[in-house]
mmCIF file of C-alpha atoms in Angstrom:
data_model
loop_
_atom_site.group_PDB
_atom_site.id
_atom_site.type_symbol
_atom_site.label_atom_id
_atom_site.label_comp_id
_atom_site.label_asym_id
_atom_site.label_seq_id
_atom_site.Cartn_x
_atom_site.Cartn_y
_atom_site.Cartn_z
ATOM 1 C CA MET A 1 -182.058 22.951 -59.353
ATOM 2 C CA SER A 2 -180.315 22.889 -62.727
ATOM 3 C CA VAL A 3 -178.811 25.441 -65.062
ATOM 4 C CA VAL A 4 -180.726 25.997 -68.289
ATOM 5 C CA THR A 5 -178.465 25.905 -71.343
ATOM 6 C CA ASN A 6 -179.103 27.257 -74.806
ATOM 7 C CA GLN A 7 -178.592 25.677 -78.184
ATOM 8 C CA VAL A 8 -174.982 25.878 -79.360
ATOM 9 C CA LYS A 9 -172.971 24.901 -82.398
ATOM 10 C CA ARG A 10 -170.884 21.901 -81.473
ATOM 11 C CA ALA A 11 -168.334 19.929 -83.491
ATOM 12 C CA PHE A 12 -168.182 16.143 -83.125
ATOM 13 C CA LYS A 13 -164.872 14.711 -84.285
ATOM 14 C CA TYR A 14 -164.348 11.072 -85.296
ATOM 15 C CA ARG A 15 -161.637 8.990 -86.867
ATOM 16 C CA PHE A 16 -162.341 7.132 -90.060
ATOM 17 C CA ARG A 17 -160.531 4.676 -92.304
ATOM 18 C CA PRO A 18 -160.730 5.655 -95.987
ATOM 19 C CA THR A 19 -160.416 3.219 -98.831
ATOM 20 C CA ASP A 20 -157.571 3.694 -101.286
ATOM 21 C CA ALA A 21 -159.907 5.459 -103.708
ATOM 22 C CA GLN A 22 -161.273 7.752 -100.980
ATOM 23 C CA ALA A 23 -157.782 8.578 -99.725
ATOM 24 C CA ALA A 24 -156.667 9.467 -103.246
ATOM 25 C CA GLU A 25 -159.746 11.660 -103.815
ATOM 26 C CA LEU A 26 -159.291 13.463 -100.507
ATOM 27 C CA SER A 27 -155.567 13.988 -101.113
ATOM 28 C CA ARG A 28 -156.379 15.582 -104.473
ATOM 29 C CA THR A 29 -158.986 17.756 -102.770
ATOM 30 C CA PHE A 30 -156.506 18.904 -100.114
ATOM 31 C CA GLY A 31 -154.045 19.919 -102.817
ATOM 32 C CA CYS A 32 -156.677 21.795 -104.821
ATOM 33 C CA VAL A 33 -157.933 23.594 -101.711
ATOM 34 C CA ARG A 34 -154.400 24.735 -100.926
ATOM 35 C CA LYS A 35 -153.820 25.831 -104.535
ATOM 36 C CA VAL A 36 -157.036 27.860 -104.750
ATOM 37 C CA TYR A 37 -156.349 29.524 -101.399
ATOM 38 C CA ASN A 38 -152.857 30.576 -102.487
ATOM 39 C CA LEU A 39 -154.024 31.826 -105.881
ATOM 40 C CA ALA A 40 -156.776 33.918 -104.330
ATOM 41 C CA LEU A 41 -154.433 35.275 -101.667
ATOM 42 C CA GLN A 42 -151.895 36.209 -104.321
ATOM 43 C CA ALA A 43 -154.548 38.028 -106.361
ATOM 44 C CA ARG A 44 -155.782 39.981 -103.349
ATOM 45 C CA THR A 45 -152.239 40.809 -102.218
ATOM 46 C CA GLU A 46 -151.221 42.098 -105.643
ATOM 47 C CA ALA A 47 -154.344 44.258 -105.861
ATOM 48 C CA TRP A 48 -153.619 45.737 -102.440
ATOM 49 C CA THR A 49 -149.926 46.299 -103.175
ATOM 50 C CA LEU A 50 -150.647 48.063 -106.467
ATOM 51 C CA ARG A 51 -153.525 50.043 -104.936
ATOM 52 C CA GLN A 52 -155.944 48.628 -107.444
ATOM 53 C CA GLU A 53 -159.630 47.937 -107.017
ATOM 54 C CA ARG A 54 -160.342 45.792 -103.975
ATOM 55 C CA VAL A 55 -160.670 42.046 -104.599
ATOM 56 C CA ASN A 56 -163.378 40.441 -102.482
ATOM 57 C CA TYR A 57 -164.949 37.007 -102.204
ATOM 58 C CA ASN A 58 -167.265 37.481 -105.198
ATOM 59 C CA GLN A 59 -164.368 38.366 -107.448
ATOM 60 C CA THR A 60 -162.229 35.446 -106.295
ATOM 61 C CA SER A 61 -165.209 33.157 -106.879
ATOM 62 C CA ALA A 62 -165.365 34.408 -110.467
ATOM 63 C CA MET A 63 -161.611 33.868 -110.748
ATOM 64 C CA LEU A 64 -162.091 30.267 -109.654
ATOM 65 C CA THR A 65 -164.387 29.674 -112.627
ATOM 66 C CA SER A 66 -161.789 31.061 -115.024
ATOM 67 C CA TRP A 67 -159.010 29.048 -113.391
ATOM 68 C CA LYS A 68 -160.901 25.816 -114.005
ATOM 69 C CA LYS A 69 -161.157 26.662 -117.716
ATOM 70 C CA SER A 70 -157.414 27.209 -118.132
ATOM 71 C CA GLU A 71 -155.147 24.368 -119.236
ATOM 72 C CA GLU A 72 -152.719 24.752 -116.344
ATOM 73 C CA LEU A 73 -155.419 24.571 -113.663
ATOM 74 C CA ALA A 74 -157.880 22.233 -115.343
ATOM 75 C CA PHE A 75 -157.243 19.695 -112.555
ATOM 76 C CA LEU A 76 -159.358 21.880 -110.235
ATOM 77 C CA SER A 77 -162.441 20.492 -112.018
ATOM 78 C CA ASP A 78 -161.520 16.959 -110.938
ATOM 79 C CA VAL A 79 -162.613 17.536 -107.339
ATOM 80 C CA SER A 80 -165.794 18.815 -105.718
ATOM 81 C CA SER A 81 -166.285 22.570 -106.046
ATOM 82 C CA VAL A 82 -167.765 22.857 -102.541
ATOM 83 C CA PRO A 83 -164.490 22.785 -100.537
ATOM 84 C CA LEU A 84 -162.920 25.126 -103.105
ATOM 85 C CA GLN A 85 -165.656 27.699 -102.517
ATOM 86 C CA GLN A 86 -165.317 27.200 -98.775
ATOM 87 C CA THR A 87 -161.606 27.978 -98.810
ATOM 88 C CA LEU A 88 -162.410 31.283 -100.535
ATOM 89 C CA ARG A 89 -164.856 32.046 -97.719
ATOM 90 C CA HIS A 90 -162.173 31.189 -95.172
ATOM 91 C CA LEU A 91 -159.798 33.598 -96.907
ATOM 92 C CA GLN A 92 -162.456 36.305 -96.787
ATOM 93 C CA GLY A 93 -162.845 35.674 -93.053
ATOM 94 C CA ALA A 94 -159.058 35.881 -92.607
ATOM 95 C CA PHE A 95 -158.987 39.302 -94.276
ATOM 96 C CA THR A 96 -161.958 40.456 -92.193
ATOM 97 C CA ASN A 97 -160.073 39.520 -89.028
ATOM 98 C CA PHE A 98 -156.927 41.230 -90.317
ATOM 99 C CA PHE A 99 -158.670 44.514 -91.087
ATOM 100 C CA GLY A 100 -160.409 44.291 -87.713
ATOM 101 C CA ARG A 101 -156.990 43.920 -86.010
ATOM 102 C CA ARG A 102 -157.855 40.497 -84.666
ATOM 103 C CA ALA A 103 -155.246 38.565 -86.642
ATOM 104 C CA LYS A 104 -152.118 38.908 -88.728
ATOM 105 C CA TYR A 105 -152.078 39.180 -92.507
ATOM 106 C CA PRO A 106 -153.110 35.841 -94.091
ATOM 107 C CA ALA A 107 -150.179 33.589 -94.952
ATOM 108 C CA PHE A 108 -149.746 31.285 -97.914
ATOM 109 C CA LYS A 109 -150.368 27.592 -97.333
ATOM 110 C CA SER A 110 -147.412 25.220 -97.507
ATOM 111 C CA ARG A 111 -147.606 21.726 -98.954
ATOM 112 C CA LYS A 112 -145.517 20.306 -96.123
ATOM 113 C CA LYS A 113 -146.432 22.402 -93.096
ATOM 114 C CA SER A 114 -150.052 23.502 -93.544
ATOM 115 C CA ARG A 115 -152.960 21.512 -92.188
ATOM 116 C CA LYS A 116 -154.537 19.157 -94.705
ATOM 117 C CA SER A 117 -158.281 19.755 -94.548
ATOM 118 C CA ALA A 118 -161.357 20.368 -96.672
ATOM 119 C CA GLU A 119 -164.756 21.637 -95.565
ATOM 120 C CA TYR A 120 -168.011 20.487 -97.139
ATOM 121 C CA THR A 121 -171.358 22.241 -96.771
ATOM 122 C CA THR A 122 -174.710 20.491 -97.050
ATOM 123 C CA SER A 123 -174.533 20.438 -100.863
ATOM 124 C CA GLY A 124 -171.262 18.518 -100.716
ATOM 125 C CA PHE A 125 -172.233 15.518 -98.592
ATOM 126 C CA ARG A 126 -175.126 13.198 -97.769
ATOM 127 C CA PHE A 127 -175.817 12.047 -94.223
ATOM 128 C CA ARG A 128 -178.466 9.362 -94.113
ATOM 129 C CA ASP A 129 -179.135 6.465 -91.730
ATOM 130 C CA GLY A 130 -175.924 7.158 -89.834
ATOM 131 C CA GLU A 131 -173.750 7.023 -92.952
ATOM 132 C CA LEU A 132 -171.769 9.942 -94.369
ATOM 133 C CA THR A 133 -171.006 10.093 -98.080
ATOM 134 C CA LEU A 134 -168.961 12.940 -99.535
ATOM 135 C CA ALA A 135 -169.275 14.405 -103.025
ATOM 136 C CA ARG A 136 -167.452 12.502 -105.783
ATOM 137 C CA MET A 137 -167.491 9.341 -103.671
ATOM 138 C CA ARG A 138 -169.620 6.262 -104.165
ATOM 139 C CA GLU A 139 -169.115 4.624 -100.767
ATOM 140 C CA PRO A 140 -169.779 6.128 -97.319
ATOM 141 C CA LEU A 141 -166.880 6.805 -94.985
ATOM 142 C CA ASP A 142 -165.944 4.036 -92.550
ATOM 143 C CA ILE A 143 -166.307 6.168 -89.405
ATOM 144 C CA VAL A 144 -165.411 4.953 -85.924
ATOM 145 C CA TRP A 145 -168.455 6.212 -83.972
ATOM 146 C CA SER A 146 -166.815 6.758 -80.586
ATOM 147 C CA ARG A 147 -169.922 8.627 -79.383
ATOM 148 C CA PRO A 148 -173.343 9.257 -80.909
ATOM 149 C CA LEU A 149 -174.421 12.498 -82.498
ATOM 150 C CA PRO A 150 -177.210 14.428 -80.721
ATOM 151 C CA GLU A 151 -180.574 12.802 -81.303
ATOM 152 C CA GLY A 152 -182.097 14.040 -84.523
ATOM 153 C CA ALA A 153 -179.077 16.225 -85.337
ATOM 154 C CA THR A 154 -178.047 16.778 -88.950
ATOM 155 C CA PRO A 155 -174.561 18.151 -89.687
ATOM 156 C CA SER A 156 -174.486 21.620 -91.219
ATOM 157 C CA THR A 157 -170.842 21.321 -92.294
ATOM 158 C CA VAL A 158 -168.373 18.449 -92.475
ATOM 159 C CA THR A 159 -164.609 18.966 -92.284
ATOM 160 C CA VAL A 160 -162.276 16.169 -93.347
ATOM 161 C CA SER A 161 -158.638 16.353 -92.286
ATOM 162 C CA GLN A 162 -155.456 14.323 -92.060
ATOM 163 C CA ASP A 163 -152.890 14.988 -89.357
ATOM 164 C CA PRO A 164 -149.084 14.652 -89.776
ATOM 165 C CA ALA A 165 -149.231 11.209 -88.177
ATOM 166 C CA GLY A 166 -151.363 9.997 -91.101
ATOM 167 C CA ARG A 167 -154.620 9.705 -89.141
ATOM 168 C CA TRP A 168 -157.878 10.686 -90.867
ATOM 169 C CA PHE A 169 -160.586 12.653 -89.058
ATOM 170 C CA VAL A 170 -164.030 13.934 -89.882
ATOM 171 C CA SER A 171 -165.605 16.753 -87.851
ATOM 172 C CA MET A 172 -169.364 17.329 -88.011
ATOM 173 C CA LEU A 173 -170.823 20.659 -86.900
ATOM 174 C CA CYS A 174 -174.278 20.173 -85.363
ATOM 175 C CA ASP A 175 -176.784 22.080 -83.277
ATOM 176 C CA ASP A 176 -176.762 20.731 -79.736
ATOM 177 C CA ILE A 177 -178.131 21.552 -76.309
ATOM 178 C CA PRO A 178 -175.487 20.662 -73.683
ATOM 179 C CA ALA A 179 -176.758 18.552 -70.808
ATOM 180 C CA PRO A 180 -177.561 20.892 -67.888
ATOM 181 C CA MET A 181 -175.285 20.868 -64.860
ATOM 182 C CA PRO A 182 -176.566 21.050 -61.277
ATOM 183 C CA GLY A 183 -176.807 24.531 -59.819
ATOM 184 C CA THR A 184 -174.190 25.632 -57.310
ATOM 185 C CA THR A 185 -173.014 28.784 -55.588
ATOM 186 C CA ASN A 186 -169.377 27.751 -55.184
ATOM 187 C CA ALA A 187 -166.597 30.061 -56.355
ATOM 188 C CA VAL A 188 -162.961 29.155 -56.863
ATOM 189 C CA GLY A 189 -159.772 31.052 -57.606
ATOM 190 C CA ILE A 190 -157.072 29.441 -59.738
ATOM 191 C CA ASP A 191 -153.334 30.049 -59.747
ATOM 192 C CA ALA A 192 -151.529 28.457 -62.692
ATOM 193 C CA GLY A 193 -148.071 27.013 -62.223
ATOM 194 C CA LEU A 194 -145.556 24.477 -63.498
ATOM 195 C CA THR A 195 -144.891 22.099 -60.602
ATOM 196 C CA SER A 196 -148.580 22.188 -59.775
ATOM 197 C CA LEU A 197 -150.544 22.843 -62.935
ATOM 198 C CA LEU A 198 -153.327 24.463 -60.910
ATOM 199 C CA THR A 199 -153.581 25.550 -57.312
ATOM 200 C CA LEU A 200 -157.141 26.209 -56.138
ATOM 201 C CA SER A 201 -158.213 28.652 -53.469
ATOM 202 C CA THR A 202 -159.562 25.653 -51.557
ATOM 203 C CA GLY A 203 -155.963 24.486 -51.038
ATOM 204 C CA GLU A 204 -156.121 21.681 -53.609
ATOM 205 C CA LYS A 205 -153.152 21.326 -55.932
ATOM 206 C CA VAL A 206 -153.417 19.606 -59.316
ATOM 207 C CA THR A 207 -150.106 18.006 -60.237
ATOM 208 C CA ASN A 208 -148.726 18.901 -63.645
ATOM 209 C CA PRO A 209 -148.702 15.647 -65.683
ATOM 210 C CA THR A 210 -145.799 16.903 -67.922
ATOM 211 C CA PHE A 211 -146.738 14.690 -70.857
ATOM 212 C CA GLU A 212 -144.016 16.103 -73.108
ATOM 213 C CA ARG A 213 -141.306 15.462 -70.514
ATOM 214 C CA LYS A 214 -142.431 11.858 -70.031
ATOM 215 C CA ASP A 215 -142.234 11.143 -73.766
ATOM 216 C CA ARG A 216 -139.123 13.246 -74.382
ATOM 217 C CA ALA A 217 -136.776 10.261 -74.654
ATOM 218 C CA ARG A 218 -139.050 8.598 -77.207
ATOM 219 C CA LEU A 219 -139.315 11.863 -79.122
ATOM 220 C CA VAL A 220 -135.545 12.370 -79.110
ATOM 221 C CA ARG A 221 -134.946 8.886 -80.520
ATOM 222 C CA ALA A 222 -137.470 9.411 -83.299
ATOM 223 C CA GLN A 223 -136.051 12.833 -84.171
ATOM 224 C CA ARG A 224 -132.504 11.464 -84.211
ATOM 225 C CA VAL A 225 -133.520 8.817 -86.741
ATOM 226 C CA LEU A 226 -135.272 11.452 -88.855
ATOM 227 C CA ALA A 227 -132.212 13.737 -88.787
ATOM 228 C CA LYS A 228 -130.083 10.964 -90.291
ATOM 229 C CA LYS A 229 -132.392 10.617 -93.299
ATOM 230 C CA ALA A 230 -131.234 12.784 -96.165
ATOM 231 C CA ARG A 231 -133.798 15.106 -97.697
ATOM 232 C CA GLY A 232 -135.344 13.519 -100.735
ATOM 233 C CA ASP A 233 -134.755 10.043 -99.276
ATOM 234 C CA GLY A 234 -138.264 9.099 -100.326
ATOM 235 C CA ALA A 235 -140.229 6.517 -98.363
ATOM 236 C CA ASN A 236 -137.631 6.068 -95.620
ATOM 237 C CA ARG A 237 -137.666 9.738 -94.672
ATOM 238 C CA ALA A 238 -141.469 9.849 -94.842
ATOM 239 C CA LYS A 239 -141.651 6.833 -92.533
ATOM 240 C CA ALA A 240 -139.284 8.458 -90.026
ATOM 241 C CA ARG A 241 -141.252 11.714 -90.183
ATOM 242 C CA ARG A 242 -144.505 9.881 -89.399
ATOM 243 C CA LYS A 243 -142.881 8.261 -86.355
ATOM 244 C CA VAL A 244 -141.986 11.696 -85.000
ATOM 245 C CA ALA A 245 -145.502 12.908 -85.750
ATOM 246 C CA ARG A 246 -147.031 9.948 -83.901
ATOM 247 C CA VAL A 247 -145.069 10.811 -80.757
ATOM 248 C CA HIS A 248 -146.248 14.420 -80.970
ATOM 249 C CA ALA A 249 -149.825 13.218 -81.524
ATOM 250 C CA ARG A 250 -149.625 10.945 -78.472
ATOM 251 C CA ILE A 251 -148.456 13.870 -76.320
ATOM 252 C CA ALA A 252 -151.140 16.219 -77.644
ATOM 253 C CA ASP A 253 -153.944 13.659 -77.269
ATOM 254 C CA ARG A 254 -153.076 12.835 -73.663
ATOM 255 C CA ARG A 255 -152.741 16.506 -72.752
ATOM 256 C CA ARG A 256 -156.057 17.407 -74.388
ATOM 257 C CA ASP A 257 -157.855 14.537 -72.658
ATOM 258 C CA PHE A 258 -156.469 15.571 -69.268
ATOM 259 C CA LEU A 259 -157.416 19.238 -69.738
ATOM 260 C CA HIS A 260 -160.937 18.346 -70.855
ATOM 261 C CA LYS A 261 -161.533 16.252 -67.748
ATOM 262 C CA LEU A 262 -160.013 18.896 -65.457
ATOM 263 C CA THR A 263 -161.926 21.866 -66.914
ATOM 264 C CA THR A 264 -165.207 19.938 -66.963
ATOM 265 C CA ARG A 265 -164.800 19.142 -63.269
ATOM 266 C CA LEU A 266 -164.090 22.774 -62.425
ATOM 267 C CA VAL A 267 -167.126 23.967 -64.370
ATOM 268 C CA ARG A 268 -169.366 21.315 -62.818
ATOM 269 C CA GLU A 269 -168.358 22.107 -59.232
ATOM 270 C CA ASN A 270 -168.280 25.919 -59.346
ATOM 271 C CA GLN A 271 -170.582 28.716 -60.449
ATOM 272 C CA THR A 272 -167.786 31.325 -60.561
ATOM 273 C CA ILE A 273 -164.246 30.585 -61.714
ATOM 274 C CA VAL A 274 -161.549 33.243 -61.394
ATOM 275 C CA ILE A 275 -158.282 32.998 -63.316
ATOM 276 C CA GLU A 276 -155.301 35.234 -64.072
ATOM 277 C CA ASP A 277 -155.052 36.981 -67.433
ATOM 278 C CA LEU A 278 -151.648 35.532 -68.348
ATOM 279 C CA THR A 279 -149.770 36.583 -71.499
ATOM 280 C CA VAL A 280 -148.364 33.200 -72.385
ATOM 281 C CA ARG A 281 -146.838 34.354 -75.687
ATOM 282 C CA ASN A 282 -144.625 36.752 -73.720
ATOM 283 C CA MET A 283 -143.821 34.226 -71.001
ATOM 284 C CA VAL A 284 -142.485 31.640 -73.465
ATOM 285 C CA ARG A 285 -139.770 34.110 -74.455
ATOM 286 C CA ASN A 286 -138.007 32.968 -71.289
ATOM 287 C CA HIS A 287 -135.905 30.205 -72.827
ATOM 288 C CA SER A 288 -135.409 28.504 -69.466
ATOM 289 C CA LEU A 289 -139.142 27.963 -68.961
ATOM 290 C CA ALA A 290 -140.520 28.028 -72.515
ATOM 291 C CA ARG A 291 -140.659 24.257 -72.893
ATOM 292 C CA ALA A 292 -142.350 23.696 -69.537
ATOM 293 C CA ILE A 293 -144.862 26.511 -70.131
ATOM 294 C CA SER A 294 -145.754 25.115 -73.550
ATOM 295 C CA ASP A 295 -146.205 21.653 -72.046
ATOM 296 C CA ALA A 296 -148.567 23.068 -69.397
ATOM 297 C CA SER A 297 -150.761 24.517 -72.181
ATOM 298 C CA TRP A 298 -152.390 27.271 -70.123
ATOM 299 C CA THR A 299 -153.898 28.950 -73.192
ATOM 300 C CA THR A 300 -155.714 25.766 -74.236
ATOM 301 C CA MET A 301 -157.034 25.305 -70.711
ATOM 302 C CA ARG A 302 -158.354 28.864 -70.611
ATOM 303 C CA GLY A 303 -160.067 28.409 -73.968
ATOM 304 C CA MET A 304 -161.813 25.288 -72.686
ATOM 305 C CA LEU A 305 -162.964 27.107 -69.555
ATOM 306 C CA GLU A 306 -164.330 30.002 -71.620
ATOM 307 C CA TYR A 307 -166.551 27.991 -73.926
ATOM 308 C CA LYS A 308 -167.653 25.508 -71.279
ATOM 309 C CA CYS A 309 -168.671 28.311 -68.925
ATOM 310 C CA ALA A 310 -170.628 29.882 -71.784
ATOM 311 C CA TRP A 311 -172.346 26.557 -72.502
ATOM 312 C CA TYR A 312 -173.395 25.825 -68.943
ATOM 313 C CA GLY A 313 -174.168 29.303 -67.659
ATOM 314 C CA ARG A 314 -171.124 29.627 -65.391
ATOM 315 C CA ASP A 315 -169.188 32.841 -64.748
ATOM 316 C CA LEU A 316 -165.542 33.122 -65.772
ATOM 317 C CA VAL A 317 -163.576 36.143 -64.552
ATOM 318 C CA ALA A 318 -159.959 37.007 -65.369
ATOM 319 C CA VAL A 319 -158.093 39.392 -63.088
ATOM 320 C CA ASP A 320 -155.444 41.773 -64.345
ATOM 321 C CA ARG A 321 -152.069 40.208 -65.118
ATOM 322 C CA TRP A 322 -150.303 42.834 -62.991
ATOM 323 C CA PHE A 323 -152.317 42.016 -59.872
ATOM 324 C CA PRO A 324 -149.713 41.067 -57.167
ATOM 325 C CA SER A 325 -151.454 37.862 -56.114
ATOM 326 C CA SER A 326 -148.317 36.172 -54.767
ATOM 327 C CA ARG A 327 -147.025 39.141 -52.734
ATOM 328 C CA LEU A 328 -150.357 40.100 -51.160
ATOM 329 C CA CYS A 329 -151.228 38.633 -47.768
ATOM 330 C CA SER A 330 -154.646 37.003 -48.005
ATOM 331 C CA ALA A 331 -155.094 37.440 -44.222
ATOM 332 C CA CYS A 332 -154.332 41.130 -43.618
ATOM 333 C CA GLY A 333 -153.962 42.507 -47.149
ATOM 334 C CA SER A 334 -150.439 43.892 -46.707
ATOM 335 C CA LEU A 335 -148.166 43.926 -49.742
ATOM 336 C CA GLN A 336 -144.736 42.315 -49.470
ATOM 337 C CA GLY A 337 -141.555 43.314 -51.282
ATOM 338 C CA LYS A 338 -139.855 41.393 -54.061
ATOM 339 C CA MET A 339 -140.467 37.672 -53.941
ATOM 340 C CA PRO A 340 -138.273 35.434 -56.186
ATOM 341 C CA LEU A 341 -139.761 32.259 -57.654
ATOM 342 C CA ASN A 342 -137.689 30.051 -55.343
ATOM 343 C CA VAL A 343 -139.634 31.385 -52.312
ATOM 344 C CA ARG A 344 -142.480 28.892 -51.947
ATOM 345 C CA GLU A 345 -143.528 29.770 -48.378
ATOM 346 C CA TRP A 346 -143.376 33.072 -46.533
ATOM 347 C CA THR A 347 -144.565 34.634 -43.301
ATOM 348 C CA CYS A 348 -146.359 37.968 -43.196
ATOM 349 C CA ARG A 349 -145.808 40.673 -40.575
ATOM 350 C CA CYS A 350 -149.218 39.780 -39.152
ATOM 351 C CA GLY A 351 -147.884 36.321 -38.309
ATOM 352 C CA ALA A 352 -149.723 34.379 -41.040
ATOM 353 C CA THR A 353 -147.649 31.776 -42.847
ATOM 354 C CA HIS A 354 -148.596 31.253 -46.501
ATOM 355 C CA ASP A 355 -148.007 28.704 -49.165
ATOM 356 C CA ARG A 356 -147.142 30.916 -52.136
ATOM 357 C CA ASP A 357 -149.535 29.283 -54.628
ATOM 358 C CA VAL A 358 -152.482 28.794 -52.264
ATOM 359 C CA ASN A 359 -152.178 32.388 -51.090
ATOM 360 C CA ALA A 360 -152.121 33.588 -54.708
ATOM 361 C CA ALA A 361 -155.246 31.561 -55.516
ATOM 362 C CA LYS A 362 -157.095 33.060 -52.559
ATOM 363 C CA ASN A 363 -156.142 36.580 -53.628
ATOM 364 C CA VAL A 364 -157.170 35.857 -57.209
ATOM 365 C CA LEU A 365 -160.586 34.718 -55.976
ATOM 366 C CA ALA A 366 -161.075 37.805 -53.793
ATOM 367 C CA GLU A 367 -160.059 40.146 -56.617
ATOM 368 C CA GLY A 368 -162.261 38.307 -59.107
ATOM 369 C CA LEU A 369 -165.330 38.535 -56.880
ATOM 370 C CA SER A 370 -164.761 42.271 -56.485
ATOM 371 C CA VAL A 371 -164.416 42.601 -60.265
ATOM 372 C CA THR A 372 -167.716 40.745 -60.670
ATOM 373 C CA VAL A 373 -169.448 43.178 -58.341
ATOM 374 C CA CYS A 374 -168.148 46.058 -60.464
ATOM 375 C CA GLY A 375 -169.611 44.405 -63.562
ATOM 376 C CA ALA A 376 -166.379 43.762 -65.480
ATOM 377 C CA GLY A 377 -166.207 41.025 -68.083
ATOM 378 C CA VAL A 378 -163.923 38.098 -68.675
ATOM 379 C CA ARG A 379 -161.029 40.192 -69.919
ATOM 380 C CA PRO A 380 -160.003 42.829 -67.348
ATOM 381 C CA GLN A 381 -159.936 46.437 -68.429
ATOM 382 C CA ARG A 382 -156.828 48.568 -68.139
ATOM 383 C CA ARG A 383 -157.193 51.157 -65.386
ATOM 384 C CA THR A 384 -156.185 54.787 -65.543
ATOM 385 C CA PRO A 385 -154.150 56.455 -62.745
ATOM 386 C CA GLY A 386 -157.430 57.818 -61.385
ATOM 387 C CA GLY A 387 -158.678 54.311 -60.798
ATOM 388 C CA GLN A 388 -161.450 54.317 -63.401
ATOM 389 C CA PRO A 389 -161.485 51.488 -65.924
ATOM 390 C CA ALA A 390 -160.443 52.533 -69.390
ATOM 391 C CA THR A 391 -160.728 50.620 -72.624
ATOM 392 C CA LYS A 392 -158.137 51.208 -75.292
ATOM 393 C CA GLN A 393 -159.872 51.712 -78.618
ATOM 394 C CA LYS A 394 -158.156 50.187 -81.646
ATOM 395 C CA THR A 395 -158.486 51.896 -84.990
ATOM 396 C CA PRO A 396 -159.385 49.290 -87.615
ATOM 397 C CA ARG A 397 -157.165 48.968 -90.641
ATOM 398 C CA ARG A 398 -158.505 50.657 -93.703
ATOM 399 C CA GLU A 399 -159.333 48.241 -96.456
ATOM 400 C CA PRO A 400 -157.844 48.949 -99.862
#
């Protein structure tokens, strides 16, 4: 028996090594994309502040044409127009999310801090015989094909980016049908932690690899060298900054690889996965634990579980963050009093002795299965004093 999966949009990311001419063209494109985004954002912000007529994507697209004809912005015509139009669409999407209360107000892009990227649609690239050629380029990109694209797949969009460590990446968005996973009826509850990254209701504990802590000495040395370089020190400061960025990239790559393997295993072995609805952005306000919580990367792990469960037809349930999973006896159901974090084992009045994390995982599983029976979704609903689920309605922002 296997689970039938549907067609999904999937991005395949590869490294590539550009020639000097390609690197120069892409660097110019990144700068123009950032400039157009900021100009359009400024125009829309001014119109909103002055209560003028609303500026939408069509109007910013017309502005782009006029900007190219001006002397000051004539350099915008030196790069492909496709990524410039795409950045206007991205800005429109950012405003749509803002007015829908799903995101903050769009921010201006910084030359030093913002991500360097450009997105090409089908009119801006050619993919033929396994070679990708971007607009305004004569030679195809030298891509390191670490894995093949789906058979017969043609990219719908291509995003080229450069990370702070100086590495070049190309991401191709394709239609794909994920390989089906074997059917199972297993269910597992998960309790997230710091010493043990995950504790499963089966009693298994996954040790936290603490990648940032292991590379902290290397990171400190690189940052100390960078701090001694005066601003405007030219190539020496840029070289020191790239060394710091490479350490950060090493930490992020190892963490992402570990989380991918862990979440894939959980999805493969279980039909129902129950997690806690943690508010990580509030938890990192605890300065004593902020660094360790960030290194654990619970939010990234949850995101991976969400889309992988959707791909493979698994069920992901999140129980309410206020559910007392640690203080509830999984044997008799009695609720204990206050329980500080240093209490790792405790004995209930019924005589059952519990490991704090394993007991919490068992309670999370039991609560999640009951939520599933009631028909609740991935994000738990807030309950009224009467016990009925209630959804708080958000009033969308009114567009100018």
